[in-house]
CSV table of C-alpha atoms in Angstrom, one decimal:
chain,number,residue,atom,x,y,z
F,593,UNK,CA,88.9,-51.7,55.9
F,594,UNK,CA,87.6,-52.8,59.1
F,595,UNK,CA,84.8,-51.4,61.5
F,596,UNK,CA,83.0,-52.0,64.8
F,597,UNK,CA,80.3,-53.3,64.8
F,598,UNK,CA,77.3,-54.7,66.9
F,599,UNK,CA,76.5,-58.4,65.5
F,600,UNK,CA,73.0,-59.9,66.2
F,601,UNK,CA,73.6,-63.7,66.3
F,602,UNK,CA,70.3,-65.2,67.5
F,603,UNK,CA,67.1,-64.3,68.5
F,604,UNK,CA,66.7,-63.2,72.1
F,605,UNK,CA,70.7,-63.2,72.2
F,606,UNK,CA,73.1,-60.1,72.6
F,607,UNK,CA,74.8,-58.0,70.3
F,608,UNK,CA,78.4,-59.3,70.4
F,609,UNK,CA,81.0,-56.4,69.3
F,610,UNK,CA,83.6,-57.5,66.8
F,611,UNK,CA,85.9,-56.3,64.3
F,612,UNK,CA,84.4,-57.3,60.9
F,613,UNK,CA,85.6,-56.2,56.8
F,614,UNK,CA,83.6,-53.6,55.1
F,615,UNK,CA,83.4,-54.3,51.7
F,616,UNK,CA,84.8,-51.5,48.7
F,617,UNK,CA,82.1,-49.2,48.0
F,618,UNK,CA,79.8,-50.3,45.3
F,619,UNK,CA,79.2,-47.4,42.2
F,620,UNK,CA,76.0,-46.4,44.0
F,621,UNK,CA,77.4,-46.4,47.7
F,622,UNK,CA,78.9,-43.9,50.2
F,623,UNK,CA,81.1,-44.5,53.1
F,624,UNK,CA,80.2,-42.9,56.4
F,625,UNK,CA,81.6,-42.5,59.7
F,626,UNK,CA,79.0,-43.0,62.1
F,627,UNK,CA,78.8,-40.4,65.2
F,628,UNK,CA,75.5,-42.1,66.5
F,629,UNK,CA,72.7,-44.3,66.0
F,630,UNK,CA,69.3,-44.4,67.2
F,631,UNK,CA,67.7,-48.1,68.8
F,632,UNK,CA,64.7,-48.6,67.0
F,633,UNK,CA,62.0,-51.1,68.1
F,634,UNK,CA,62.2,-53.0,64.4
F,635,UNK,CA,65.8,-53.5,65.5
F,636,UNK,CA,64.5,-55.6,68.1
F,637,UNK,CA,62.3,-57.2,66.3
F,638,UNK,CA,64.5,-58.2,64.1
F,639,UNK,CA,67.0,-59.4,66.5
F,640,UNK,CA,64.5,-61.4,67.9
F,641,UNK,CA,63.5,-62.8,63.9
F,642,UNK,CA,59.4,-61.9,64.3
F,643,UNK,CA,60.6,-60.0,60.8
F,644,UNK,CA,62.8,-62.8,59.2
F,645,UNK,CA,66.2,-61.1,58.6
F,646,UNK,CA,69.1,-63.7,58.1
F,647,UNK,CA,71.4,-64.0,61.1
F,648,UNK,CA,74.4,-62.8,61.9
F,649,UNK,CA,73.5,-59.3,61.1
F,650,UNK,CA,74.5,-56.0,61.5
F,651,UNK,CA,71.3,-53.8,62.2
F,652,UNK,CA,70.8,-50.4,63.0
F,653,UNK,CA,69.1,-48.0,60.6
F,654,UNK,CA,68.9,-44.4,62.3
F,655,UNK,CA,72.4,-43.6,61.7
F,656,UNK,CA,74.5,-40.3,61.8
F,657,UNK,CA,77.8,-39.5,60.5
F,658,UNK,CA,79.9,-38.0,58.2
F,659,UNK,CA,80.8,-39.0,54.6
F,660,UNK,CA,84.4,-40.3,54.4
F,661,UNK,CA,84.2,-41.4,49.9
F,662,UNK,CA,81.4,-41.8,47.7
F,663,UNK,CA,81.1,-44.3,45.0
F,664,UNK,CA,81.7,-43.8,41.2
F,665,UNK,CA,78.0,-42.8,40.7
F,666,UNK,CA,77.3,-40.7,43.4
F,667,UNK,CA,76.2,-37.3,43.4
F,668,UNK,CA,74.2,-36.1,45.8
F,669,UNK,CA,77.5,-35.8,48.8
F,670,UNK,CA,80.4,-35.6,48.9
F,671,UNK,CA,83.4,-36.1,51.2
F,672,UNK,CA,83.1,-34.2,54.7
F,673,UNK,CA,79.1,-33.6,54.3
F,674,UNK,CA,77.5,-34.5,57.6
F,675,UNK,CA,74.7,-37.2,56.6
F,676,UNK,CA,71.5,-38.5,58.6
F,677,UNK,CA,70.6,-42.1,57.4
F,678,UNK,CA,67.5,-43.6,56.5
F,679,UNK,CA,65.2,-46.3,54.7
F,680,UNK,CA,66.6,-47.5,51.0
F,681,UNK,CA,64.7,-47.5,48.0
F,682,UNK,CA,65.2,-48.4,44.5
F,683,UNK,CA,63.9,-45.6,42.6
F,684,UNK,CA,62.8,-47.3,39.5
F,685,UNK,CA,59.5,-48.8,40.3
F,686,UNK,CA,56.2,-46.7,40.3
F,687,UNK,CA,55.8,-46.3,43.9
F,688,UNK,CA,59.4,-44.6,44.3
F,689,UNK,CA,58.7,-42.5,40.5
F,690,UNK,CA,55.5,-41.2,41.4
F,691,UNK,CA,56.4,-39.8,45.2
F,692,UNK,CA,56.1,-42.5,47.6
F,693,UNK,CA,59.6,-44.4,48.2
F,694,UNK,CA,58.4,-45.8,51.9
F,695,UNK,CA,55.9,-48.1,49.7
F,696,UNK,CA,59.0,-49.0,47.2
F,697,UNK,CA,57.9,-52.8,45.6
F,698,UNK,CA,61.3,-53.6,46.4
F,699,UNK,CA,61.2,-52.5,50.3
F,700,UNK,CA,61.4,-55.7,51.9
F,701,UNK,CA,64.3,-56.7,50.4
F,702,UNK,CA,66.6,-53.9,50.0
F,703,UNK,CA,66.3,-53.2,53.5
F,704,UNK,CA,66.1,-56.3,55.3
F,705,UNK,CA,67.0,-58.8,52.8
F,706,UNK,CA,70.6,-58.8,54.0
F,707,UNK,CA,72.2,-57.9,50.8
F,708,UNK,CA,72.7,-55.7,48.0
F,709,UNK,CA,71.3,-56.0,44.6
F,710,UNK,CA,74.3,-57.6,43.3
F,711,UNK,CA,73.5,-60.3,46.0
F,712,UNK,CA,77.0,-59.5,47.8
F,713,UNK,CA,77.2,-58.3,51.3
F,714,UNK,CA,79.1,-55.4,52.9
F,715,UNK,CA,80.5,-56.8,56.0
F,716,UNK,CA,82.4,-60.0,56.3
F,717,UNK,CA,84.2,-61.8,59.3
F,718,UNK,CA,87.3,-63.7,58.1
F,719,UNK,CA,85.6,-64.1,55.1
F,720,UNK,CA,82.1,-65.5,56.0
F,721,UNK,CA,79.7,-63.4,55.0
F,722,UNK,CA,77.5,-60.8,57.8
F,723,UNK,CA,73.9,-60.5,56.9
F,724,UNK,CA,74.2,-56.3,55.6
F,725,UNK,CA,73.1,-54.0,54.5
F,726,UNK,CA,70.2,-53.5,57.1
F,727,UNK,CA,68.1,-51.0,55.7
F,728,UNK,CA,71.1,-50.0,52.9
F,729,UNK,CA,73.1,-49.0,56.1
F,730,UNK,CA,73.7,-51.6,58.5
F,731,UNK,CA,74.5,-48.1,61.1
F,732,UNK,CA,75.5,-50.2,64.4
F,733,UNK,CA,79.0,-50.0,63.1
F,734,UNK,CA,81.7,-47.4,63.5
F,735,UNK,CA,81.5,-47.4,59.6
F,736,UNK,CA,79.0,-48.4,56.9
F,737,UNK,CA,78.7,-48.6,53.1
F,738,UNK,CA,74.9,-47.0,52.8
F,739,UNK,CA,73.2,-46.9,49.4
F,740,UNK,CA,72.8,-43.4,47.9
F,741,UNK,CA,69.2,-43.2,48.5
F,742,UNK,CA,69.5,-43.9,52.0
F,743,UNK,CA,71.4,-40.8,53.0
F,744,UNK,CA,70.0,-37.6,53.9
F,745,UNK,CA,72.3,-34.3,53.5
F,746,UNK,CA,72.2,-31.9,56.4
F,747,UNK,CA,74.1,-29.1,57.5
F,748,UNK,CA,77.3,-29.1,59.0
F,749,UNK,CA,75.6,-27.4,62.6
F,750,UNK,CA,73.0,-30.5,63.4
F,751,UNK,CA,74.1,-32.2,66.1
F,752,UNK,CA,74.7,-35.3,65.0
F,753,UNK,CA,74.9,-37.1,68.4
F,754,UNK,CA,70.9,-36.2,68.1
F,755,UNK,CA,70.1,-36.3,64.6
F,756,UNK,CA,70.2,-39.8,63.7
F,757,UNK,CA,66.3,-40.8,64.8
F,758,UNK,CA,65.0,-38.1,62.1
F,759,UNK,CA,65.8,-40.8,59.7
F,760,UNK,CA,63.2,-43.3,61.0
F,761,UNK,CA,61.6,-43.2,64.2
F,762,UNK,CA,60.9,-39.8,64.3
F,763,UNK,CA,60.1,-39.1,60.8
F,764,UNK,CA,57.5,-42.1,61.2
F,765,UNK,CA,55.8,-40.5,64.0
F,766,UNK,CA,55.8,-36.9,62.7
F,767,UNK,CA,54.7,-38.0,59.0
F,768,UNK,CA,52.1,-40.4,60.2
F,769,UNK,CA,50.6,-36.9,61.2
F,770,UNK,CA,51.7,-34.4,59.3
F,771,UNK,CA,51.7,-36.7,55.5
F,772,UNK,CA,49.4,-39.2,56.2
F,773,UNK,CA,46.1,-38.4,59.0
F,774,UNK,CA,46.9,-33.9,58.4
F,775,UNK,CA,44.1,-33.0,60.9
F,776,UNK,CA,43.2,-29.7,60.3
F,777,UNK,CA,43.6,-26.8,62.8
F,778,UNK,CA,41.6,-26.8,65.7
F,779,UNK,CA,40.9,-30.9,65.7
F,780,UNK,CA,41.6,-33.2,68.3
F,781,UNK,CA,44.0,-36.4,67.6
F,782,UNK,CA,44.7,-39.1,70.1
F,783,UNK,CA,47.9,-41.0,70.2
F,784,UNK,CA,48.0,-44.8,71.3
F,785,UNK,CA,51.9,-45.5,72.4
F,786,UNK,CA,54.1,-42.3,73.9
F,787,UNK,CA,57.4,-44.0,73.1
F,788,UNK,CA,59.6,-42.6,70.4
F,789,UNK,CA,57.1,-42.7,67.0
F,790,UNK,CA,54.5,-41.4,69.4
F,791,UNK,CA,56.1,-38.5,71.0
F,792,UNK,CA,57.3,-37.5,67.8
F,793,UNK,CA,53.5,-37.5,66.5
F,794,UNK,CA,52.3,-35.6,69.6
F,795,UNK,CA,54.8,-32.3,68.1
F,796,UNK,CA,53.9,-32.9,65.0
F,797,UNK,CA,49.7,-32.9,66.2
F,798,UNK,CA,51.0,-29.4,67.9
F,799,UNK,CA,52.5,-28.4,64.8
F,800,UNK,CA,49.6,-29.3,62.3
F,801,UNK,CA,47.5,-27.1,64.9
F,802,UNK,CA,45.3,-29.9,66.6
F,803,UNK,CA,43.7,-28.3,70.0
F,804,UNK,CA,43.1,-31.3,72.0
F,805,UNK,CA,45.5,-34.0,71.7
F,806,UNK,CA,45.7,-36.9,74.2
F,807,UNK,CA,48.5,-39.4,74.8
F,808,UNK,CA,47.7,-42.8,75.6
F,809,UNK,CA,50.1,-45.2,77.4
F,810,UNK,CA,50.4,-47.4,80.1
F,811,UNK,CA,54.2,-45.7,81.5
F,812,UNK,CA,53.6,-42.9,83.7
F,813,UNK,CA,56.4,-41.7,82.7
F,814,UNK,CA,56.1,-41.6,79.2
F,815,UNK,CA,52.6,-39.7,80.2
F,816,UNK,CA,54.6,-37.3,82.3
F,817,UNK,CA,56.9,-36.5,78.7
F,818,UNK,CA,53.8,-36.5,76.7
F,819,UNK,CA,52.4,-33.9,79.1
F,820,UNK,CA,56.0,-32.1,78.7
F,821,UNK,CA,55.3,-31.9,74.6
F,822,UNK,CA,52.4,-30.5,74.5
F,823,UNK,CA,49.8,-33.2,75.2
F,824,UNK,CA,46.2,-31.4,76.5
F,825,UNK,CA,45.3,-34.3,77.9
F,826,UNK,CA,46.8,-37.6,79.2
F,827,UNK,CA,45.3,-41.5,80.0
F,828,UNK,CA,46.8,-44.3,81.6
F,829,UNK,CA,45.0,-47.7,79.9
F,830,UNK,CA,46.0,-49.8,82.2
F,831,UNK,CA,44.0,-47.9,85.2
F,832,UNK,CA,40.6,-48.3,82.7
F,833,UNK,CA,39.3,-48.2,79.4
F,834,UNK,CA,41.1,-44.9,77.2
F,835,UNK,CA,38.0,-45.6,74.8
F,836,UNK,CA,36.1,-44.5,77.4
F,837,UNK,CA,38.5,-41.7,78.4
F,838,UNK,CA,38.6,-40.5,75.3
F,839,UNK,CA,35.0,-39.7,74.8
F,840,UNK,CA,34.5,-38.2,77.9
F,841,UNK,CA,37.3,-36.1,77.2
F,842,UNK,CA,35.9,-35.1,73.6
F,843,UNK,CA,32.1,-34.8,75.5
F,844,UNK,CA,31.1,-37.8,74.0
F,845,UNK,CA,32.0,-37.1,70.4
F,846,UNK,CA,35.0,-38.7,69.8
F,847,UNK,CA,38.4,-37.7,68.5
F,848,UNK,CA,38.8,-36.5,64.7
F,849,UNK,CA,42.1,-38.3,64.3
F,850,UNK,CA,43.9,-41.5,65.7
F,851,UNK,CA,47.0,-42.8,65.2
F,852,UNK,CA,48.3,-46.7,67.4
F,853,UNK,CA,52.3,-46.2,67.0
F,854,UNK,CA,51.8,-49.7,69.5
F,855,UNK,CA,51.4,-52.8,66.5
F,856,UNK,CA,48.8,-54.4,68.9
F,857,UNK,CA,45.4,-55.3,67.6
F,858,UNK,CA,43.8,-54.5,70.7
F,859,UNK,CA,45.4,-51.3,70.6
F,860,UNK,CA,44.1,-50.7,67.5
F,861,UNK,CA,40.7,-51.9,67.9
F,862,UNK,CA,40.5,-49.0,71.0
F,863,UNK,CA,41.8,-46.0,68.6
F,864,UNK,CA,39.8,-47.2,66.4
F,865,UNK,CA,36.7,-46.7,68.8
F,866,UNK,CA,37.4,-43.7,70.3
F,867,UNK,CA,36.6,-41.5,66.7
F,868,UNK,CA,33.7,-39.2,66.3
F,869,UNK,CA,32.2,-39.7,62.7
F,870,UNK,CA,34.1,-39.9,59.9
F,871,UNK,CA,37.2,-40.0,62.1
F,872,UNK,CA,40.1,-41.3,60.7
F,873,UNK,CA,42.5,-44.2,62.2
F,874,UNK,CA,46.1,-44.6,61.2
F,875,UNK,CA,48.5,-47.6,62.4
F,876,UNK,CA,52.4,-47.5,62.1
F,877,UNK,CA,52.7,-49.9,65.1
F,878,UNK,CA,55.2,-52.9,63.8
F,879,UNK,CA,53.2,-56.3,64.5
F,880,UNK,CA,54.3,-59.9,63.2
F,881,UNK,CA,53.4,-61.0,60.1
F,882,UNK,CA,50.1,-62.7,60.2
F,883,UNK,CA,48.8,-60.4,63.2
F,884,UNK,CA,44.8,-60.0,62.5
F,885,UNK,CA,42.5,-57.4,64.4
F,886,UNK,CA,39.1,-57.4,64.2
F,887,UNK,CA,36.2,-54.4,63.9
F,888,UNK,CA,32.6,-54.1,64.5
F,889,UNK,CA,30.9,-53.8,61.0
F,890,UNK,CA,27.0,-53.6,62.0
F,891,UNK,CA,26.3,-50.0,63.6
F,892,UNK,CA,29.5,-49.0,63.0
F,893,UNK,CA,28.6,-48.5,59.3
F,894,UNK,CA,27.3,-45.5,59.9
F,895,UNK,CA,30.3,-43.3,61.1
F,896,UNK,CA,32.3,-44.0,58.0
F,897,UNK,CA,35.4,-43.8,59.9
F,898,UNK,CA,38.6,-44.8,57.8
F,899,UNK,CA,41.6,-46.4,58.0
F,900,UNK,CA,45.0,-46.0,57.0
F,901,UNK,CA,47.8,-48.4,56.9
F,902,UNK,CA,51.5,-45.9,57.5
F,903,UNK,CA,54.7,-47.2,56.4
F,904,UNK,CA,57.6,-44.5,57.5
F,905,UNK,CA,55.3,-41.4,57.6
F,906,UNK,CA,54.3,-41.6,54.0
F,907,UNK,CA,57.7,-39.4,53.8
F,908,UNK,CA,60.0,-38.6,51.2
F,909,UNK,CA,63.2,-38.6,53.2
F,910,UNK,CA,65.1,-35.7,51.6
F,911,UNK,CA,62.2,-33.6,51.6
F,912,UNK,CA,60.9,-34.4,55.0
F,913,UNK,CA,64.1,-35.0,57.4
F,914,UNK,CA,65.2,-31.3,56.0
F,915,UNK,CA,61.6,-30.0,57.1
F,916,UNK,CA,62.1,-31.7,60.5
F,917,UNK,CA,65.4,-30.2,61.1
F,918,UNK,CA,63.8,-26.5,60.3
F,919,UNK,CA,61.0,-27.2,62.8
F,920,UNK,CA,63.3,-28.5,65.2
F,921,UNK,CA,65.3,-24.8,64.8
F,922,UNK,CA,62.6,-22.8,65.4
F,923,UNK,CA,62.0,-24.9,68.7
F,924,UNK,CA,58.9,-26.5,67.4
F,925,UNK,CA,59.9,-30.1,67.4
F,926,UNK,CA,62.3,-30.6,70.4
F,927,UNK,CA,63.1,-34.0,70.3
F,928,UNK,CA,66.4,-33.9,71.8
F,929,UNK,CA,63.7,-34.1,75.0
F,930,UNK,CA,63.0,-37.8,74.0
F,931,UNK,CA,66.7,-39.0,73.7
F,932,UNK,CA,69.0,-40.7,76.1
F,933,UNK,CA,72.4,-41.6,75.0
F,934,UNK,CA,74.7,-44.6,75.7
F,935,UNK,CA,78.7,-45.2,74.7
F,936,UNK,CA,78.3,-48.2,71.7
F,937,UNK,CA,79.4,-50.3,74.0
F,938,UNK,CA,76.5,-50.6,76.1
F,939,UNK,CA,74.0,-51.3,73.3
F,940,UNK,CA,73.0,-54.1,75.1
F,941,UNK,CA,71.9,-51.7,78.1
F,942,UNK,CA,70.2,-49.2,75.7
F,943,UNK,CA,67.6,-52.0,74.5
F,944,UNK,CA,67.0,-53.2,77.6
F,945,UNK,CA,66.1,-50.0,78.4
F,946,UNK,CA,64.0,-49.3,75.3
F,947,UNK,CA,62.4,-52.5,76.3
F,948,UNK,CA,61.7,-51.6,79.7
F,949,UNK,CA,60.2,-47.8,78.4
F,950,UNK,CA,62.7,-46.3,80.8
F,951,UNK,CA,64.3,-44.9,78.2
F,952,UNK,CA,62.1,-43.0,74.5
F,953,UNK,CA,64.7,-43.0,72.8
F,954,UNK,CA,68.0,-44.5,73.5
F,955,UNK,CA,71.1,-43.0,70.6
F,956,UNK,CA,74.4,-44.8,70.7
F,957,UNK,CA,77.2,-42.8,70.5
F,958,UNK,CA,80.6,-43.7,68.6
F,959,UNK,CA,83.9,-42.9,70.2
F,960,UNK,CA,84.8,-39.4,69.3
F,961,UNK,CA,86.6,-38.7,66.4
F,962,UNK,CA,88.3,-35.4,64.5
F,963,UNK,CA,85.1,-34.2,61.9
């Protein structure tokens, strides 16, 4: 059948729409209409090859839709269940069998290899074969073929034209906090980065019950939002040093919990400074390969602070979207604050925007179709 779809061809280049083939489903596969799609900075990465994706691609990975057929061995959906999309895994190795999918040995390339398993791809165009599936979903399409364990069940009331972030972005953010750092009640956190991953960890620092929590950034108006959330407290680093910021806000102590949702090592290097003792530091911020930081290792000995390397939240997608969702009901994780939506079309637009941080978090939307 054909779809739509938004084709990265080079690095630094825009998406070109075209009609391409999707594929038959594969045993383990399920067809989905998409009804939006989040832009995700590894999208632009991507694009731009600092993580080495083979070109022409379809990308997106924070898809939305609605299941249209399900391959021979699927069981978890069915035909007409309303689906949020997310990161694949293989679900034999010992990472995905003992609880921890996002750190799957086979990560890399089952979601940006380009490929299935079989080695076959799911989108051609006039027979020449389109780098997919992106992250088993390849969601900057009007349809997709998404592996099994990249789909997420919800119910049938979730606004889809919002949903779609929960599946990465989001659920990166939130689980950074809430699976990976879990500051206890009553501790303070600061966030490096107030785009989408960090906004999402400011609600989720509200939700674990953290009483000071500051949001770092050099937007004003990502401050602004972050003030909006929930933030206590708010520094701009490019009008001084937020190490400094941060302790005087803490009284000199320094914050029990940090988390850089930015990938740069200077970034890092700061969060990692601003913790009292025994602090803990996470990082989720996407940097090339080969990026190095550095840390003080004399004095610094003696706070025993910690690190932690976050891939995806630490999250078990069906367990963790679904707890998202409830939160989100009860009106304690409002992100439909942080999105901004743009017709497919101007996908081009949305990442410029992205770019520019005039927009958290741009969704695409698909034209409209009878659910």
């Amino acid at each position: 059948m054909k779809t739509t779809a938004a084709v990265a061809v080079g690095p630094g280049q825009p998406f070109e729409l075209r009609d391409l083939e999707l594929d038959d489903l594969a045993p383990t596969e399920v067809r989905v209409a998409l009804v939006a799609t989040g832009v995700c900075h590894t999208d632009a990465v991507v694009r731009d090859q600092v993580y080495p994706t083979p070109l022409p691609a379809v990308l997106g990975h924070e898809g939305a839709g609605v299941v249209e057929a399900v391959g021979s061995a699927v069981t978890s959906v069915r035909p007409g269940d309303h689906v949020i999309l997310t990161v694949n895994s293989c679900g034999r190795c010992t990472q995905c069998l003992t609880g921890s999918p996002m750190y799957c040995v086979n990560c890399y390339t089952l979601n940006f290899g380009g490929r299935r398993p079989d080695g076959s791809t799911t989108l051609t165009d006039g027979g020449k074969e389109i780098s997919s599936p992106f992250f088993g979903q390849s969601s900057f399409a009007t349809h997709a073929n998404v592996a099994e364990r990249a789909v997420v069940k919800v119910d049938n009331d979730i606004p889809l034209e919002l949903a779609g972030p929960l599946g990465c972005g989001l659920m990166t953010g939130a689980g950074a906090v809430l699976n990976s750092l879990r500051p206890r009640a009553g501790s303070s956190i600061a966030i490096f980065g107030a785009g989408a991953v960090g906004s999402a960890a400011i609600l989720a620092a509200l939700v674990a019950g953290c009483t000071t929590v500051v949001a770092v950034d050099i937007h004003e108006s990502r401050l602004e939002m972050a003030t909006e959330l929930g933030a206590t407290h708010v520094v701009h680093s490019s009008k001084g040093s937020p190490v400094d910021a941060v302790m005087e806000i803490t009284g000199g102590r320094g914050v029990d919990v940090a988390l850089d949702a930015t990938g740069v090592p200077s970034v890092l290097r700061q969060a990692a400074d601003s913790l009292a003792i025994r602090g803990t530091v996470g990082l989720v911020g996407a940097a090339a390969p080969g990026t190095e930081v550095s840390f003080e290792t004399g004095l610094s000995i003696t706070r025993g602070w910690s690190l932690k390397m976050i891939i995806e939240g630490d999250s078990v997608p069906q367990d963790f979207v679904p707890r998202l969702v409830q939160l989100w009901r009860q009106g304690r994780f409002p992100f439909e604050k942080l999105v901004r939506s743009y017709p497919f079309e101007q996908i081009n637009e949305a990442f410029a925007d992205s770019e520019a941080g005039t927009t958290i978090k741009p969704v695409l939307l698909f034209p409209r179709r009878s659910l």
